[in-house]
Short mmCIF file of C-alpha atoms and ligand atoms in Angstrom, two decimals:
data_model
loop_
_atom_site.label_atom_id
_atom_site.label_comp_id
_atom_site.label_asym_id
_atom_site.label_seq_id
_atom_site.Cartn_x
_atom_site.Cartn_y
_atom_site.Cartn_z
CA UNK A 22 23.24 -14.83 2.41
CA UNK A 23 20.08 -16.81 1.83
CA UNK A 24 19.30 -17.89 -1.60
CA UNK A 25 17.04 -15.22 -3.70
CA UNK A 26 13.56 -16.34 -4.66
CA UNK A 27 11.68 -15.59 -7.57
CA UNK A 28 8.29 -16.23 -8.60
CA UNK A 29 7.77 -15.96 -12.20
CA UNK A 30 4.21 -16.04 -13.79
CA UNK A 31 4.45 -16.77 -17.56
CA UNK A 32 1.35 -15.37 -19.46
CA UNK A 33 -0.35 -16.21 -22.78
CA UNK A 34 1.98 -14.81 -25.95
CA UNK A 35 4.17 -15.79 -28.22
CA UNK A 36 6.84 -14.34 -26.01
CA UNK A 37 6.45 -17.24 -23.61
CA UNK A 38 9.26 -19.11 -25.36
CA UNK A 39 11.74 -16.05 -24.02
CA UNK A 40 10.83 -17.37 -20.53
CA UNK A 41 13.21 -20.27 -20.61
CA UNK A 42 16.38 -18.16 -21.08
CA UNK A 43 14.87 -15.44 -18.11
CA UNK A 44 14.77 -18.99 -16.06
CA UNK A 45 17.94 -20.12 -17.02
CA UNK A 46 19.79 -16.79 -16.48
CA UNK A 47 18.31 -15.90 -13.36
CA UNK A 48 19.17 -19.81 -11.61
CA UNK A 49 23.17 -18.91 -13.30
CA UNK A 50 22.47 -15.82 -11.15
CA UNK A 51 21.76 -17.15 -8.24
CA UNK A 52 17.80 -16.76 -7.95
CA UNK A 53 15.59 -19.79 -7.29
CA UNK A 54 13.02 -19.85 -9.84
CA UNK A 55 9.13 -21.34 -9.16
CA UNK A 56 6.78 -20.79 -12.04
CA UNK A 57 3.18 -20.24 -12.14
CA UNK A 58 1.64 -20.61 -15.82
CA UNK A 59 -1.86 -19.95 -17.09
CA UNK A 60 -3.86 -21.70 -18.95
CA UNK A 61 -3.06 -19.80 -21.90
CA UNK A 62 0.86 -19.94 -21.17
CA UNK A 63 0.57 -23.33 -21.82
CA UNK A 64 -0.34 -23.09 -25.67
CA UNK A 65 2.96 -21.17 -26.54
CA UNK A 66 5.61 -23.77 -23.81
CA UNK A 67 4.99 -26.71 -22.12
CA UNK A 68 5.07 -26.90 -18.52
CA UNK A 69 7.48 -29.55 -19.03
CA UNK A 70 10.28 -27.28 -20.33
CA UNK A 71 9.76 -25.03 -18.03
CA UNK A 72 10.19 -27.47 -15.24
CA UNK A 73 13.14 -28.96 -16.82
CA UNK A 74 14.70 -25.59 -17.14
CA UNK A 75 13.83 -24.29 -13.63
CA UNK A 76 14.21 -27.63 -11.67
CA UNK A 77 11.05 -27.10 -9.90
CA UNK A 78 7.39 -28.15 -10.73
CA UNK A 79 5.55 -26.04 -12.60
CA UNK A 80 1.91 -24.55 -10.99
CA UNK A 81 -0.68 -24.44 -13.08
CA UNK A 82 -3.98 -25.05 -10.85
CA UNK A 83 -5.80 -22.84 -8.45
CA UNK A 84 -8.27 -25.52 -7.09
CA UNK A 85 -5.72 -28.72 -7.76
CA UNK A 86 -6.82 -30.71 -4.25
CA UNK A 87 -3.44 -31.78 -3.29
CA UNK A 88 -1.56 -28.52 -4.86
CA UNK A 89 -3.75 -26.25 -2.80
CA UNK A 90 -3.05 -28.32 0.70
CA UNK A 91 0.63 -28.20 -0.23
CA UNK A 92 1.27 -25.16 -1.60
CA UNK A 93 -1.57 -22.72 -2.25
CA UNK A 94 -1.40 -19.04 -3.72
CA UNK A 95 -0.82 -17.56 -0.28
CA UNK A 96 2.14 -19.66 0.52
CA UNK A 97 3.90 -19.00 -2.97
CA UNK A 98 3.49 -15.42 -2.16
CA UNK A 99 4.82 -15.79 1.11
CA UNK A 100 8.03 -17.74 0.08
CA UNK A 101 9.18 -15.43 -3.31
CA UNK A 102 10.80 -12.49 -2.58
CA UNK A 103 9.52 -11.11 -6.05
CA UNK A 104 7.24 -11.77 -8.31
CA UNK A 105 7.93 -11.49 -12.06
CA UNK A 106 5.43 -11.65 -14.97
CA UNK A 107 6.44 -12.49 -18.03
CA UNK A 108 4.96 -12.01 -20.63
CA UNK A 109 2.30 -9.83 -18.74
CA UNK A 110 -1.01 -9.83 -21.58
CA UNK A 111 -3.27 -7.55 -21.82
CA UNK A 112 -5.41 -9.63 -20.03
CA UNK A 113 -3.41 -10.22 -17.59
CA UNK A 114 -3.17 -6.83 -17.34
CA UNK A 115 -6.59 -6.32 -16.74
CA UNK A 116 -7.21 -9.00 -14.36
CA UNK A 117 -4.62 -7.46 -11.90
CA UNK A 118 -6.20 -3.81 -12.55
CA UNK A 119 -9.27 -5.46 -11.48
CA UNK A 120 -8.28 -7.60 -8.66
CA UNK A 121 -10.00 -11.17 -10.28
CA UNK A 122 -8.68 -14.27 -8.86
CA UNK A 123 -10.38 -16.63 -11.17
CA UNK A 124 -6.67 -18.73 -11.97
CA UNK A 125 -3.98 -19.43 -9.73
CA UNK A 126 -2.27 -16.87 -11.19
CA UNK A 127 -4.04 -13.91 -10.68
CA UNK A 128 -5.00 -15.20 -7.30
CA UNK A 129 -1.00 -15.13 -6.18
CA UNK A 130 -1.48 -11.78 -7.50
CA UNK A 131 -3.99 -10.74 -5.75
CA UNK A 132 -2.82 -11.94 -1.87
CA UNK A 133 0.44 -10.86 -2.50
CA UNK A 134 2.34 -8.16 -0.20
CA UNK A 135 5.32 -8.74 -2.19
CA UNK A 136 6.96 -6.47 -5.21
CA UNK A 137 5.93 -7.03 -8.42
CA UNK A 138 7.70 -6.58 -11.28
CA UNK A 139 5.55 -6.79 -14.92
CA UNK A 140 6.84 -7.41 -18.38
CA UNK A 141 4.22 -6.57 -20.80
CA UNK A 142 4.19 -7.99 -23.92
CA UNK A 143 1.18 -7.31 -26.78
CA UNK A 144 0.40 -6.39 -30.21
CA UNK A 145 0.89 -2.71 -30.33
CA UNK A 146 -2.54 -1.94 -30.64
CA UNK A 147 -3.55 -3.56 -27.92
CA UNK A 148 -0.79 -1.76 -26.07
CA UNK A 149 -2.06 1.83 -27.27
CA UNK A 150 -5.67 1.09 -26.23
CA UNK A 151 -7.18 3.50 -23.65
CA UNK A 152 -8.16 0.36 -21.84
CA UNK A 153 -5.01 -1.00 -21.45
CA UNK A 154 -2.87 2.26 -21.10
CA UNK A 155 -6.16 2.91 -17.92
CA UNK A 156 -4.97 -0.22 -16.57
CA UNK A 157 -1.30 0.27 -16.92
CA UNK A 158 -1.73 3.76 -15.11
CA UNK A 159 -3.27 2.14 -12.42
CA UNK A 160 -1.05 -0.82 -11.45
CA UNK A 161 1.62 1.67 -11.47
CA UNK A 162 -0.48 3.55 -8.78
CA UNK A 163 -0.74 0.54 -7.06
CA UNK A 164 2.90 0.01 -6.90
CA UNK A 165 3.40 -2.14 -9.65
CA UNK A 166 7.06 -1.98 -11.27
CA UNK A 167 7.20 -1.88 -14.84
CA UNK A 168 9.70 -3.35 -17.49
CA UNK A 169 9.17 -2.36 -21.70
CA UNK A 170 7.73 -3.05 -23.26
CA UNK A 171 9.90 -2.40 -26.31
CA UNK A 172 9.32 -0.97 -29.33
CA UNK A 173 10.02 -3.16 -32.63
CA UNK A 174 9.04 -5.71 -34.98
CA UNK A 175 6.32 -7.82 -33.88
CA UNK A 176 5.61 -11.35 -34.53
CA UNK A 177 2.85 -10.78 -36.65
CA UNK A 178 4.17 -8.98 -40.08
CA UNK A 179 4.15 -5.84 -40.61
CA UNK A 180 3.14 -4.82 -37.46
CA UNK A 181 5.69 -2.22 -35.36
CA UNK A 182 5.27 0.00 -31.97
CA UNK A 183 5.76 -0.65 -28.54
CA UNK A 184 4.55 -4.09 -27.46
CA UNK A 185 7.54 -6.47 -27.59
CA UNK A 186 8.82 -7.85 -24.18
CA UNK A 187 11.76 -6.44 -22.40
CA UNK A 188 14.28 -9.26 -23.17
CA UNK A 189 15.28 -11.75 -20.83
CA UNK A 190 18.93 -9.80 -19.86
CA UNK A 191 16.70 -6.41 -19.43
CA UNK A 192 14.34 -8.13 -17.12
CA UNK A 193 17.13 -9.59 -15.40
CA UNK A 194 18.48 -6.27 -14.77
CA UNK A 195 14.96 -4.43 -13.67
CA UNK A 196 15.43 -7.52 -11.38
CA UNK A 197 18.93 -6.68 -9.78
CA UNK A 198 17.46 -3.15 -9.87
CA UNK A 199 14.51 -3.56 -7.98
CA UNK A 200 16.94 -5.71 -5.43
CA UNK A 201 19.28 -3.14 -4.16
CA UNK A 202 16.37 -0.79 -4.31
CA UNK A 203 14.16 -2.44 -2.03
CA UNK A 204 14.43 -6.32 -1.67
CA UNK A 205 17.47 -6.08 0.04
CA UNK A 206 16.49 -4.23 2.75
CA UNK A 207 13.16 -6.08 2.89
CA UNK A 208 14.73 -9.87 3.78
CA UNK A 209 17.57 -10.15 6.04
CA UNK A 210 18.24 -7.95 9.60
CA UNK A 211 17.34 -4.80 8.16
CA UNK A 212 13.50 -5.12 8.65
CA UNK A 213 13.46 -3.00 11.92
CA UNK A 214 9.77 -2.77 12.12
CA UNK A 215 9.43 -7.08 11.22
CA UNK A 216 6.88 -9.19 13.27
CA UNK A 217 5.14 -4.96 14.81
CA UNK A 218 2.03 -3.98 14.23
CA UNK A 219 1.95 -0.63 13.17
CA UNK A 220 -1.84 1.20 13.49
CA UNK A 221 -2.44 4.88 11.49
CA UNK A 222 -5.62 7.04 10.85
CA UNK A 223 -5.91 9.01 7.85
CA UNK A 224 -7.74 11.40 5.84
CA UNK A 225 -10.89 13.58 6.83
CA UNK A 226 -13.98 11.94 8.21
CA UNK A 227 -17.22 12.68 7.00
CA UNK A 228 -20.02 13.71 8.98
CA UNK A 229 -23.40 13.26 8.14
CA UNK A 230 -26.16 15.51 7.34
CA UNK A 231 -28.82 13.90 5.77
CA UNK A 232 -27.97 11.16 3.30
CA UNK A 233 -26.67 13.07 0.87
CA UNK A 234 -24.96 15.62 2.62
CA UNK A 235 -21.52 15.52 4.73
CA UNK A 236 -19.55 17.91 7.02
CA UNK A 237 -15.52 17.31 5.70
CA UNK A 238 -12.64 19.57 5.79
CA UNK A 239 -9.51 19.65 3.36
CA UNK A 240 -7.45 16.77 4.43
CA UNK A 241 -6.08 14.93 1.97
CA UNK A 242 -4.74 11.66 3.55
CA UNK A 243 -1.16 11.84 2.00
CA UNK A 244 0.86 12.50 5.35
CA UNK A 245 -1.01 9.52 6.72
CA UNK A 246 -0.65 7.46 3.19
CA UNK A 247 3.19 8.44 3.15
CA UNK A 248 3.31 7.02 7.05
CA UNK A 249 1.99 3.68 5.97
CA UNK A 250 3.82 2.88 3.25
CA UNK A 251 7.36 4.40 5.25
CA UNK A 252 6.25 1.43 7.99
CA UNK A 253 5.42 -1.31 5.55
CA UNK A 254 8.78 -0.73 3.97
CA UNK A 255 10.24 -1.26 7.13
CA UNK A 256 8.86 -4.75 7.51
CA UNK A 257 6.02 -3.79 10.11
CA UNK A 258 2.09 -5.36 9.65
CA UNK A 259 0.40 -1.77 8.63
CA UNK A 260 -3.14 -1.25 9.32
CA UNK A 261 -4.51 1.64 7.64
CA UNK A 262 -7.73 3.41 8.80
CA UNK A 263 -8.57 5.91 6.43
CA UNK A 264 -11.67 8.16 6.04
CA UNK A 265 -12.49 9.26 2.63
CA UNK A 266 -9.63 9.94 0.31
CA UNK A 267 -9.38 8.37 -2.90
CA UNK A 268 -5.71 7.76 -2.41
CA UNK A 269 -4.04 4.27 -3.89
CA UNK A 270 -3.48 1.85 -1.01
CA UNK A 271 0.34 1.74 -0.55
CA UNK A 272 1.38 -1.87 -1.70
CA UNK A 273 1.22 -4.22 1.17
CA UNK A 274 -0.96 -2.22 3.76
CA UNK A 275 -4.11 -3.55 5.01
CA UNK A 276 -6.74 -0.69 4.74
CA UNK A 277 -10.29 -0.26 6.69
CA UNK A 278 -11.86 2.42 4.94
CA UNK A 279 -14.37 4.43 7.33
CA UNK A 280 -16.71 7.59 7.18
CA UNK A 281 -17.23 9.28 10.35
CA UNK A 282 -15.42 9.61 13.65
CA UNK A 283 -17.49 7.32 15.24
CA UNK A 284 -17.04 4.31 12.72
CA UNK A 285 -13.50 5.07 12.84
CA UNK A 286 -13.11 4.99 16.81
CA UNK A 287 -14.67 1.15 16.07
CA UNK A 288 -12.55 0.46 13.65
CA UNK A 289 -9.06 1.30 15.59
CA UNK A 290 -10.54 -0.32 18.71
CA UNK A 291 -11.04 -3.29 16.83
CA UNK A 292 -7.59 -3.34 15.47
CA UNK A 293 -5.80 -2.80 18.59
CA UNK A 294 -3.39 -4.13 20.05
CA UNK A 295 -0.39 -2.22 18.04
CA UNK A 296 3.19 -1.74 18.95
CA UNK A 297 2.43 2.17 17.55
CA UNK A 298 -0.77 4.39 16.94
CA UNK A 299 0.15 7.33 15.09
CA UNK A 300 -3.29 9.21 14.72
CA UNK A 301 -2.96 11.93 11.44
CA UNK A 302 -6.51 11.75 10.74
CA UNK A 303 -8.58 14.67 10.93
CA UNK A 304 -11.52 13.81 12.20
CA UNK A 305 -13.99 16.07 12.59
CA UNK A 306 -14.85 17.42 16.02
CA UNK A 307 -18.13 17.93 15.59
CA UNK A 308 -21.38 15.92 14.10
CA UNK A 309 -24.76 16.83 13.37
CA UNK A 310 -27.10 16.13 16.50
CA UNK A 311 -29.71 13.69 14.75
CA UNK A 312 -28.62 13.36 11.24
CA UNK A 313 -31.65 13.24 8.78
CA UNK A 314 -32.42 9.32 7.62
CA UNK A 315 -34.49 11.33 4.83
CA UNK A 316 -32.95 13.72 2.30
CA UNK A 317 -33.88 17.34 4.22
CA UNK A 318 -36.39 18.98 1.51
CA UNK A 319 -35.73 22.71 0.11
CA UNK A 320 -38.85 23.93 -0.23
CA UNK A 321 -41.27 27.08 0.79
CA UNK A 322 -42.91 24.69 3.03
CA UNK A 323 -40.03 23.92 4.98
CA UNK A 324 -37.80 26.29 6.72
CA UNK A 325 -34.14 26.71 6.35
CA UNK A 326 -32.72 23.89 8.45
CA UNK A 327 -30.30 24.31 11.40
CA UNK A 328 -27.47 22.33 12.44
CA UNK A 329 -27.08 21.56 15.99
CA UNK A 330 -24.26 20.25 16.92
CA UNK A 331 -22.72 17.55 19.14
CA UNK A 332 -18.93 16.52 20.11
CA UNK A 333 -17.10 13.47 18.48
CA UNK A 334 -14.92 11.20 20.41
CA UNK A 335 -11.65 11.86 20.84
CA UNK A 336 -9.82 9.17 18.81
CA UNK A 337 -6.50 9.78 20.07
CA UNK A 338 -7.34 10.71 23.06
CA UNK A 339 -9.67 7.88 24.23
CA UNK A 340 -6.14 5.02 22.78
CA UNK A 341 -3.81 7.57 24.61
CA UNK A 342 -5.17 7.35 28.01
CA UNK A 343 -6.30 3.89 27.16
CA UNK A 344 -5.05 1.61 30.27
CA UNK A 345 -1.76 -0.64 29.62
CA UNK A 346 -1.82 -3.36 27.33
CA UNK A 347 -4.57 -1.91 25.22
CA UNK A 348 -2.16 1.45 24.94
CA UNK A 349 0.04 1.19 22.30
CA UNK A 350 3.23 1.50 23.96
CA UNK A 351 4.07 4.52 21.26
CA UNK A 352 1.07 7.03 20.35
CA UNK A 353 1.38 9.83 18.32
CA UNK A 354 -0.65 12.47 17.38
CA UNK A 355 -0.55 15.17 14.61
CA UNK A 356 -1.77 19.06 15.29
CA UNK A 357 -2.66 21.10 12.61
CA UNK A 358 -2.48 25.11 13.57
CA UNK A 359 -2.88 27.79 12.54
CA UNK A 360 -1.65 29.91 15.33
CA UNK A 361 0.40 29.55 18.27
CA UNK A 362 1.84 25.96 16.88
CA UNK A 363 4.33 25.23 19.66
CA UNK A 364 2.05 25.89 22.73
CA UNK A 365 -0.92 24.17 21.30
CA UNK A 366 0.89 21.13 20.28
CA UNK A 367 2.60 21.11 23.72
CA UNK A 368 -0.66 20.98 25.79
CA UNK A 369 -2.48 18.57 23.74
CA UNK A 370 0.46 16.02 24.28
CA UNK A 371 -0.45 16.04 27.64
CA UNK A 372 -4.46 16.54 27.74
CA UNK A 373 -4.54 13.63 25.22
CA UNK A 374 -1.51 11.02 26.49
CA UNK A 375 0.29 11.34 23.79
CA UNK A 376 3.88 10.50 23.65
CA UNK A 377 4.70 12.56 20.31
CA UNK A 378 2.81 15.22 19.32
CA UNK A 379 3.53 15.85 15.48
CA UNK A 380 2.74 19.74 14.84
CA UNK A 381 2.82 21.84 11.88
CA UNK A 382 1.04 25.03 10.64
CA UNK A 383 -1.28 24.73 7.99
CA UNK A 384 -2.35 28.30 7.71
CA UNK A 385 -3.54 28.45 4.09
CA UNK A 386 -0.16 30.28 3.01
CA UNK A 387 2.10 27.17 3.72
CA UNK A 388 0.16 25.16 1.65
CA UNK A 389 0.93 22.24 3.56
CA UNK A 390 -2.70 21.28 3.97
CA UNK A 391 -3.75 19.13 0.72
CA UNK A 392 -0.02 19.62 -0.34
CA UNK A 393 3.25 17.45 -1.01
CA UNK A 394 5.41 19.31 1.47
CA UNK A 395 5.51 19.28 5.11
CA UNK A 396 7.50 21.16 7.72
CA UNK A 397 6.82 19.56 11.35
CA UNK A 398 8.25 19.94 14.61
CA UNK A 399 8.27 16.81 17.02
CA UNK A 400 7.04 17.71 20.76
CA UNK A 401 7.62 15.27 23.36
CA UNK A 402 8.64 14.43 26.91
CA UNK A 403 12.11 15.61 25.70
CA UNK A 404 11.50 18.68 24.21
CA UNK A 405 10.79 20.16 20.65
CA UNK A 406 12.40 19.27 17.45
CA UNK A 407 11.93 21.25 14.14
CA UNK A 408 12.53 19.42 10.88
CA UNK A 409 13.29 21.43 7.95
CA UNK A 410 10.41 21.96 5.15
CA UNK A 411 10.33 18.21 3.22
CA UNK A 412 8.17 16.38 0.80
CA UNK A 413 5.74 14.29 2.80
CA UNK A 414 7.25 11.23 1.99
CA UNK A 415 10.70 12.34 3.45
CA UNK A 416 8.88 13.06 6.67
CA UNK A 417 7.40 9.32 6.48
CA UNK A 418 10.71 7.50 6.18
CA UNK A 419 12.31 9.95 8.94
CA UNK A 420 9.58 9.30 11.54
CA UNK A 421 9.38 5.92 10.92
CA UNK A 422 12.79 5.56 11.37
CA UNK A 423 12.37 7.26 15.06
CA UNK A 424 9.74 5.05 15.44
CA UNK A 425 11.45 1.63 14.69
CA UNK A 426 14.83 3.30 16.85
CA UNK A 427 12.15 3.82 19.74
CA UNK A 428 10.54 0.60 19.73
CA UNK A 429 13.92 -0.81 19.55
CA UNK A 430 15.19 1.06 22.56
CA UNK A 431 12.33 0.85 24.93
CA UNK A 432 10.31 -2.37 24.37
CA UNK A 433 12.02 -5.63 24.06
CA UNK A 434 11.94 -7.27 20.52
CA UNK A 435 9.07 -8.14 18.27
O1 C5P B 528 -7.54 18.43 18.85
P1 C5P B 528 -7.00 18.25 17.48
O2 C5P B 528 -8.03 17.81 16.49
O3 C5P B 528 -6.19 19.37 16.95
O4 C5P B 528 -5.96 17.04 17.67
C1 C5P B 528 -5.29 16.51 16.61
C2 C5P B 528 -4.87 15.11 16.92
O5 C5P B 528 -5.90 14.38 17.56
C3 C5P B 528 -4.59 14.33 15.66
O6 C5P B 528 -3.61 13.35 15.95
C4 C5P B 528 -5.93 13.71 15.34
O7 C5P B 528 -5.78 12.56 14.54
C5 C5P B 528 -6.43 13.38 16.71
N1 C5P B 528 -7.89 13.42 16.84
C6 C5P B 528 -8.59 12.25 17.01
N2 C5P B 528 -9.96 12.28 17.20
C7 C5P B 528 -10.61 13.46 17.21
C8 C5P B 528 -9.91 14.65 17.05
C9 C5P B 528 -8.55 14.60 16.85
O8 C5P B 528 -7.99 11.18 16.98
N3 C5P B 528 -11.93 13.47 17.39
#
């Protein structure tokens, strides 16, 4: 097995020092060690231990000439197969809540598709702030892993909560964790979707009415969300067109966020080609005629408006009978029913060239629609499979699975 590469970014606090053990007991582990250190890192250990420790030269400059042509933020991303920060600040903190990309740092951060595991390390105040607890919440949605902190005696007296860094032996173990969870499988042959280009819709579209006003319906995105994430994990590229959903970007998926059908017919066309389109959006089948540039006035001088109505493309329909080459050589489509599932979904495999045709009721008493669960049946060429009643997320990893073992089967590899 290949050696395992970490990329450890040492923050600004007094829990720096606890760094050169991590370093030291990860390399007896077997992990290569590269270190990136702020600015502030630099106050509380000298880049010169830490190279000593780590046998590797520390990185300390986003905009170092000869450092950038080497071996810029991009490439450090691209040859870890984790990052670690340690001690994560509060400002650190903040900076990747954020996105900034003002120090090397937070710019390998920022371009990285990798997982990230964070040791955070304050004063306990500054842990218990609602800013910092806001950010915390939302790296977490974004996929962050978390270590500690811990709760005990500070460095400054008298001081006691949580705020003290996860030792070095507990973030080695988060480490070893975090590797059988999902490392493993991410380096190595079992990356069946490496080097494919995996292209999903999402979410509702929005329609407009005037500029305020929007035609939507009740999708929420998550079936489509779940999908991307299920294909990134397999090692595929994931674009992600979504329409409006306010739903975290799964960690490693590039996302196009569009409005209407129309913008996102552009949008997939421009993305193509893929090895798979799997179309869950709902877009809406309708627009308004000539949409109002001006806000439409309620007033006794104007008269109740009316909507007239003309047909959207057909996304999946226009990329399923799209000629070869531009075709994905998998497309799927999702139906949503409310009556007669089976039949419907069976037909519009065909009047949309489909190969899969994902189908599930969402009369309002399944709940399915805006929901966790799913319960789908798979029509194609084959036949019809029914898949028991699962949280979305279980239906994700199962189709993608079919996905990768159909890819595998019928087009040669990536
Ligand atoms: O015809 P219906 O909307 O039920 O078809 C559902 C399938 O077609 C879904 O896969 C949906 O994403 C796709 N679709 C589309 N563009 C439309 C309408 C539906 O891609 N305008």
């Amino acid at each position: 097995m290949r050696e395992r590469r970490l990329l450890l970014i040492i923050g600004g606090g007094i829990a720096a020092y606890k760094c050169l053990e991590l370093i030291r007991r990860a390399r007896e582990r077997g992990f290569s060690v590269r270190t990136v250190m702020t600015k502030a890192a630099q106050a509380f250990v000298t880049p010169l231990s830490v190279s000593a420790i780590s046998n590797e030269r520390v990185l300390t400059e986003l905009f170092d000439v000869d450092e950038e042509r080497e071996i810029g933020h991009i490439r450090l991303s691209r040859e870890a197969d984790l990052i670690v920060v340690a001690p994560a600040t509060a400002d650190l903190m903040a900076k990747m809540a954020g996105g900034h990309a003002d120090d090397l740092a937070t710019a390998v951060l920022l371009a990285t598709d990798k997982p990230v595991l964070i040791a955070p390390a304050m004063n306990p105040r500054m842990w218990q702030h609602a800013a910092t607890q806001r950010n915390a919440a939302t790296l977490e949605a974004d996929g962050i892993h978390f270590i500690g902190p811990n709760a005990g005696e500070m460095a400054e007296r008298n001081e006691a909560g949580p705020g003290r860094m996860a030792e070095p032996h507990e973030i080695l173990a988060a480490i070893e964790r975090l590797w059988g969870d999902e490392i493993a499988n991410h380096i190595g042959a079992t990356q069946p979707l490496a080097g494919r280009h995996v292209l999903i819709t999402a979410g509702p579209t929005h329609e407009p009415i005037d500029p305020v006003r929007y035609i939507a319906n009740r999708s929420s995105g998550k079936q489509g969300y779940a999908l991307a994430a299920a294909a990134r994990a397999l090692g595929a590229r994931v674009t992600l067109i979504s329409g409006p959903t306010g739903l975290p970007i799964p960690h490693g998926v590039f996302v196009s966020h569009v409005e209407s059908a129309r913008e996102m017919l552009a949008t997939v066309e421009a993305a193509l080609p893929a090895d798979v389109g799997i179309f869950t959006a709902a877009v809406a089948d309708w627009r308004v005629a000539d949409a109002s540039n001006q806000k439409i006035k309620k007033d006794a001088k104007h008269a109740t408006p009316t909507l007239s109505l003309v047909e959207n493309p057909d996304i999946l329909k226009t990329v399923g009978q799209a000629k070869a080459g531009r075709r994905p050589p998998l497309v799927v489509g999702f139906a949503a029913e409310t009556d007669n599932v089976l039949e419907n979904a069976k037909k519009k495999r065909k009047s949309k060239g489909a190969d899969w045709i994902v189908a599930n009721d969402v009369s309002p008493a399944t709940g399915i629609m805006g929901g966790d669960r799913n319960a789908v049946h798979i029509v194609s060429a084959e036949g019809v499979e029914s898949w028991p009643d699962m949280d979305k997320g279980d239906v994700a990893r199962q189709l993608m699975d079919r996905v990768a073992a159909w890819l595998a089967e019928n087009t040669g590899e990536a």
